[in-house]
Coordinates of C-alpha atoms and ligand atoms in Angstrom, one line a residue:
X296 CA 74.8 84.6 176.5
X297 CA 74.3 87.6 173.5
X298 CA 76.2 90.9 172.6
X299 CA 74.9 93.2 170.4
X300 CA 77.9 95.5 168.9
X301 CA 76.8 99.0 167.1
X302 CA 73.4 97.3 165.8
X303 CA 71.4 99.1 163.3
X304 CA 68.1 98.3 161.2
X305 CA 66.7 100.3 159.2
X306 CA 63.3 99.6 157.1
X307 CA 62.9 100.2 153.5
X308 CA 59.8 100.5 151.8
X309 CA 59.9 102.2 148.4
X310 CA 61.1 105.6 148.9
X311 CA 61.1 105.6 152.6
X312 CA 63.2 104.6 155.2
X313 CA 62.6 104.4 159.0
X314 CA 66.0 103.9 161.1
X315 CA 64.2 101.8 163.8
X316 CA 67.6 100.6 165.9
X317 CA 71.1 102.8 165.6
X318 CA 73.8 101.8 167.5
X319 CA 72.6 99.6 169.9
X320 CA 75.4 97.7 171.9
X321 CA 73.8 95.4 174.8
X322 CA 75.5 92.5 176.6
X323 CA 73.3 90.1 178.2
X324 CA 75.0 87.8 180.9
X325 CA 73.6 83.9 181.0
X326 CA 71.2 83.5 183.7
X327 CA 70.1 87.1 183.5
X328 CA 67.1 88.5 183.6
X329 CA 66.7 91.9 181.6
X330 CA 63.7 94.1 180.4
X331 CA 63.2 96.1 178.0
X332 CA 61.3 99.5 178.1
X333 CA 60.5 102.5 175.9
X334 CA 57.7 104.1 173.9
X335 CA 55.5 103.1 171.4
X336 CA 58.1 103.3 168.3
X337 CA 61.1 103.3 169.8
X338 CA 62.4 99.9 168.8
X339 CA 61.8 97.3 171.3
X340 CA 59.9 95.0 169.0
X341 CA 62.8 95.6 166.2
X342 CA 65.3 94.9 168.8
X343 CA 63.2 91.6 169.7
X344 CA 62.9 90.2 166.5
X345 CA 66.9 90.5 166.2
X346 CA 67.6 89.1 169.3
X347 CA 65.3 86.8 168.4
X348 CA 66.7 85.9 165.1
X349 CA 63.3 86.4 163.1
X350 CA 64.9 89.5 161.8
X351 CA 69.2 90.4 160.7
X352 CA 70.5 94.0 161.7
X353 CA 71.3 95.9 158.7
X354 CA 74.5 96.9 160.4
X355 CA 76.3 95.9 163.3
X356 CA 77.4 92.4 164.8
X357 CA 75.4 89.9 167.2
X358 CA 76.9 87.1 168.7
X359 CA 74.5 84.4 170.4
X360 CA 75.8 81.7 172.4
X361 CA 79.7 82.2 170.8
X362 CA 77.9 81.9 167.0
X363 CA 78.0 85.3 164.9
X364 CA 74.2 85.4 163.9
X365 CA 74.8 88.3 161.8
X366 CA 75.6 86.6 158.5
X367 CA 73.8 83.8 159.3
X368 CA 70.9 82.5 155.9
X369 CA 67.4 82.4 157.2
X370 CA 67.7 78.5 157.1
X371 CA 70.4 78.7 159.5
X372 CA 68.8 81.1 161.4
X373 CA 65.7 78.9 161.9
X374 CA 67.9 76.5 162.9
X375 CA 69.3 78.6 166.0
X376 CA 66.0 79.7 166.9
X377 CA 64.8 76.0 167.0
X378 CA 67.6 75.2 169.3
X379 CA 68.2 77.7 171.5
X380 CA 64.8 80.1 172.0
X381 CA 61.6 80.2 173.0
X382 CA 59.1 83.0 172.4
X383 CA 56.3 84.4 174.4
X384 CA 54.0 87.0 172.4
X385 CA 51.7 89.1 173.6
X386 CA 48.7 87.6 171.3
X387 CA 49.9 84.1 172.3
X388 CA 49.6 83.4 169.3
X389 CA 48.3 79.8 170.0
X390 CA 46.4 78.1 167.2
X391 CA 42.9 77.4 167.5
X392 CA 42.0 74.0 166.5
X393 CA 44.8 72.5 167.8
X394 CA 44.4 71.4 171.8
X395 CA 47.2 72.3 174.4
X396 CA 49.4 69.8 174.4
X397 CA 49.2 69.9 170.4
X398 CA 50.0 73.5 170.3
X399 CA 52.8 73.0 172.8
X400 CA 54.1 70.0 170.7
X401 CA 54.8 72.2 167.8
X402 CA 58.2 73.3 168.3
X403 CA 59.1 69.4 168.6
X404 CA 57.4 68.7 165.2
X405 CA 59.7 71.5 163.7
X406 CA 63.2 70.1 165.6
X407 CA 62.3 66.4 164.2
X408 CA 61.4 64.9 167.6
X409 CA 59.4 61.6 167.5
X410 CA 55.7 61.7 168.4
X411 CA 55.9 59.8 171.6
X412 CA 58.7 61.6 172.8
X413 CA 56.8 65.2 171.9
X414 CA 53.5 64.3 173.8
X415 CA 55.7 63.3 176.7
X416 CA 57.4 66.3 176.8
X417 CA 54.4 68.7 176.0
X418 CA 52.4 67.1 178.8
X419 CA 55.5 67.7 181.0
X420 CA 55.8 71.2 179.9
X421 CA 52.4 71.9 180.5
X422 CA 52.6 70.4 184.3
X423 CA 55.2 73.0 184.6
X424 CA 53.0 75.8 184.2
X425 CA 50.4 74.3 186.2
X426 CA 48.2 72.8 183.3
X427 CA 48.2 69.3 183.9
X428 CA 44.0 69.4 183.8
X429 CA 44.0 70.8 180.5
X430 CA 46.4 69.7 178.0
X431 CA 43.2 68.2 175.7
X432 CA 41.7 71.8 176.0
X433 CA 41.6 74.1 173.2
X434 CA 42.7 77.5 173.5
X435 CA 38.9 79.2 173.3
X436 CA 38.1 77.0 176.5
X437 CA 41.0 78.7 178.5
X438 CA 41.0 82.0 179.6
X439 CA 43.4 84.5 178.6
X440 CA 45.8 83.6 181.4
X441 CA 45.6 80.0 180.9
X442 CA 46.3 80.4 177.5
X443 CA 49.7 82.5 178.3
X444 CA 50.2 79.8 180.5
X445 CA 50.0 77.2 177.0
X446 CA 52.6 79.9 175.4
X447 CA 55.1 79.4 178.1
X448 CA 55.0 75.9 177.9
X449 CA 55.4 76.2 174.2
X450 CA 58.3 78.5 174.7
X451 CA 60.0 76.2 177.4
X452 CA 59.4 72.6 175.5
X453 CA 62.7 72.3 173.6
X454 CA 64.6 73.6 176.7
X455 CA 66.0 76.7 175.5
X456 CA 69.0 78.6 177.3
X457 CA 67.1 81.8 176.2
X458 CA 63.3 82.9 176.5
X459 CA 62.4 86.3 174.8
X460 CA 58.8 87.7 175.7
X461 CA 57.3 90.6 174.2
X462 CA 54.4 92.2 176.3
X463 CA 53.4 88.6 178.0
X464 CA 51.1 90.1 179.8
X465 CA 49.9 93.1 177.6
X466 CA 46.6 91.2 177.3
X467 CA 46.5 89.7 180.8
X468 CA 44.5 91.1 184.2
X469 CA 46.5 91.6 187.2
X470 CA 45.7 88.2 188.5
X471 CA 46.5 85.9 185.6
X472 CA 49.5 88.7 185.3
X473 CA 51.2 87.5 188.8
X474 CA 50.2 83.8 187.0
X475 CA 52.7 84.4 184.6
X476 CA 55.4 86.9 186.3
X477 CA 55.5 83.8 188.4
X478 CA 56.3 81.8 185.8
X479 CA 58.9 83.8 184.7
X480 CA 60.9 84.2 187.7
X481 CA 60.6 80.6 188.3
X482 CA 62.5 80.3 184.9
X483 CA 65.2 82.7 185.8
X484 CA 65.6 80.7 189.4
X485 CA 66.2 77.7 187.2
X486 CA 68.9 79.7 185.4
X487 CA 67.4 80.8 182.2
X488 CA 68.2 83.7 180.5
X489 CA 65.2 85.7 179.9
X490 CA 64.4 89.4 177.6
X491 CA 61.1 91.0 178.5
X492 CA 59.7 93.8 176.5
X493 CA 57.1 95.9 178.5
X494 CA 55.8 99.2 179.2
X495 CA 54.6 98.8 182.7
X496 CA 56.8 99.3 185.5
X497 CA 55.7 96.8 188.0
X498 CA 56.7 93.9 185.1
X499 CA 60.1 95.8 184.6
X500 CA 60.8 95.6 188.5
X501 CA 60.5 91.9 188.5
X502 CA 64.1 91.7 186.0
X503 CA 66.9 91.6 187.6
X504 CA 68.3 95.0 184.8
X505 CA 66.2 97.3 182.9
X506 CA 67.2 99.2 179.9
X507 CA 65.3 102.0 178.0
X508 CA 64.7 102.3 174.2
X509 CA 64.0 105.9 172.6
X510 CA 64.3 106.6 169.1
X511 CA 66.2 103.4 167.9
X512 CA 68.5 103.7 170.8
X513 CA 69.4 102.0 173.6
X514 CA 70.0 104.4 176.7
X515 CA 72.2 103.5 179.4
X516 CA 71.1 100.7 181.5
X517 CA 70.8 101.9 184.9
X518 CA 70.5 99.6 188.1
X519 CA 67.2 99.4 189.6
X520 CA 65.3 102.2 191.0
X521 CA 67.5 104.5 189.8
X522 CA 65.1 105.9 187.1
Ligands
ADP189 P1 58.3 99.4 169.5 O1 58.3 97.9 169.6 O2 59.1 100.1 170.5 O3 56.9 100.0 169.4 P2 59.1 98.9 166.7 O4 60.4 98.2 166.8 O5 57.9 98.2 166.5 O6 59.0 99.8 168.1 O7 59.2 100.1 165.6 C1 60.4 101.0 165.5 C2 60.2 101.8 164.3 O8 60.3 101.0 163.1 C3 58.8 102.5 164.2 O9 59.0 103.8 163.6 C4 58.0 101.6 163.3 O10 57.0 102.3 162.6 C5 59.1 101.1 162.3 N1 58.9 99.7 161.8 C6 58.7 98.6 162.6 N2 58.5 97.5 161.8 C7 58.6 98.0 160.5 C8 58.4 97.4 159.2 N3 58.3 96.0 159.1 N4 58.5 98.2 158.1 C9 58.7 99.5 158.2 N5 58.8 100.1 159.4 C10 58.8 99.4 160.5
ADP190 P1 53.2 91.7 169.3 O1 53.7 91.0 170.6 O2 53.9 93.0 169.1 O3 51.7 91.8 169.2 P2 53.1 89.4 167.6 O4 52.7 88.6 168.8 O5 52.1 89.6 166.5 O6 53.7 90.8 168.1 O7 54.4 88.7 166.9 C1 55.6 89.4 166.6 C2 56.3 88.8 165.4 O8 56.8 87.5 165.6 C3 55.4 88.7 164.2 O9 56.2 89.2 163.0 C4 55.2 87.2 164.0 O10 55.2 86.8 162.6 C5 56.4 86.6 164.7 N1 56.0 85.3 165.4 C6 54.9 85.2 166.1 N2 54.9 84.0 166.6 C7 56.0 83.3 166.3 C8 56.5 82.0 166.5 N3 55.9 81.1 167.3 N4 57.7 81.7 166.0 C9 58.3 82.6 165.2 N5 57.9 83.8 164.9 C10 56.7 84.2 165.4

């Protein structure tokens, strides 16, 4: 599904320069399910927004789907991220005035489908997640899990081979937290790939592979339980 081969990034701001990610090489298979651990700092959220293609390594190669997105322009980028991923954020990152289904039709609006077709297909999405009573709600009359809830079906509406997540349920209580780890492994059953960014180890232990981040690096991945 991706590769990764000797990826670096390295911030530049004036005089200074951070090396967030050096010589990270990770494979990820289709239909796997991988997180992604390390401390604050250590490059998870760098290593996201590559995979994710909201962000190009300043060295190194990635390959997505058989397509180098390496050298890739930010319209063409967009393009690949339209098509082929769908992002769950720790903030949700819903808007406010817009109702479910409106905030889950988004992605639709940006890939040029037609409005009948969207609401169809947000109200579907939203079904999914177990949200078929609230697609007219706004996100301040859900709670917090709910509203992750509205996220994954945003993430899942254009049917993307590859969900990335970073801290999903980073804002979440342990209850809506099973809400949504359910959600996820429902995803993977259907054959999704899926990246997961977390620092809590009960999350990591639901992927079927975890890897560890420190200091820009990617440590070896070791099988479960082994750490
Ligand atoms: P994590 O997600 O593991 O907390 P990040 O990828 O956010 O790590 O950050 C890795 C390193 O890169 C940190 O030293 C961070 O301060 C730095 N960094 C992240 N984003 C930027 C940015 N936009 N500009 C400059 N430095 C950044
Ligand atoms: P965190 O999970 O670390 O709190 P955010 O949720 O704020 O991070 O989002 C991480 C990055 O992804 C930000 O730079 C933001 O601009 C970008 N981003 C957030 N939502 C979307 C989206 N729906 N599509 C594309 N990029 C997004």
């Amino acid at each position: 599904m991706l590769e990764l081969v000797g990826i670096g990034k390295t911030y530049r701001s004036g005089i200074l320069e951070v090396e967030a990610l050096r010589g990270v090489d990770l494979r990820v298979d289709e239909g796997e399910f991988v997180s992604t651990m390390g401390p604050s700092g250590s490059g998870k959220s760098t290593l996201m927004h590559i995979i994710g293609c909201l962000d190009i390594p300043t060295v190194g190669q990635y390959l997505l789907a058989g397509e180098d997105v390496s050298a890739m322009t930010e319209a063409q980028l967009a393009d690949v991220r339209n098509r082929r991923i769908g992002f769950v954020f720790q903030q949700f990152n819903l808007l406010p005035a817009l109702s479910a289904w409106r905030n889950v039709e988004l992605p639709l609006v940006y890939a040029g489908v037609p409005r009948a077709e969207r609401r169809r297909r947000a109200v579907s999405a939203l079904e999914r997640v177990g949200l078929a009573e609230r697609v007219d709600h706004r996100p301040s009359e859900l709670s917090g899990g709910q509203q992750q809830r509205v996220s994954v079906a945003r993430a899942l509406v254009t049917d993307p081979q590859l969900i990335l997540a970073d801290e999903p349920t980073g804002n979440l209580d342990s209850v809506a937290t099973a809400d949504v780890l359910a959600l996820f492994d429902d995803l993977h059953d259907q054959g999704r790939t899926i990246v997961l960014i977390t620092h809590e180890h009960d999350v990591a232990e639901r992927a079927g592979r975890t890897v560890h981040m420190h200091d820009g690096r990617l440590l070896d991945a070791a099988p479960m339980g082994a750490r």
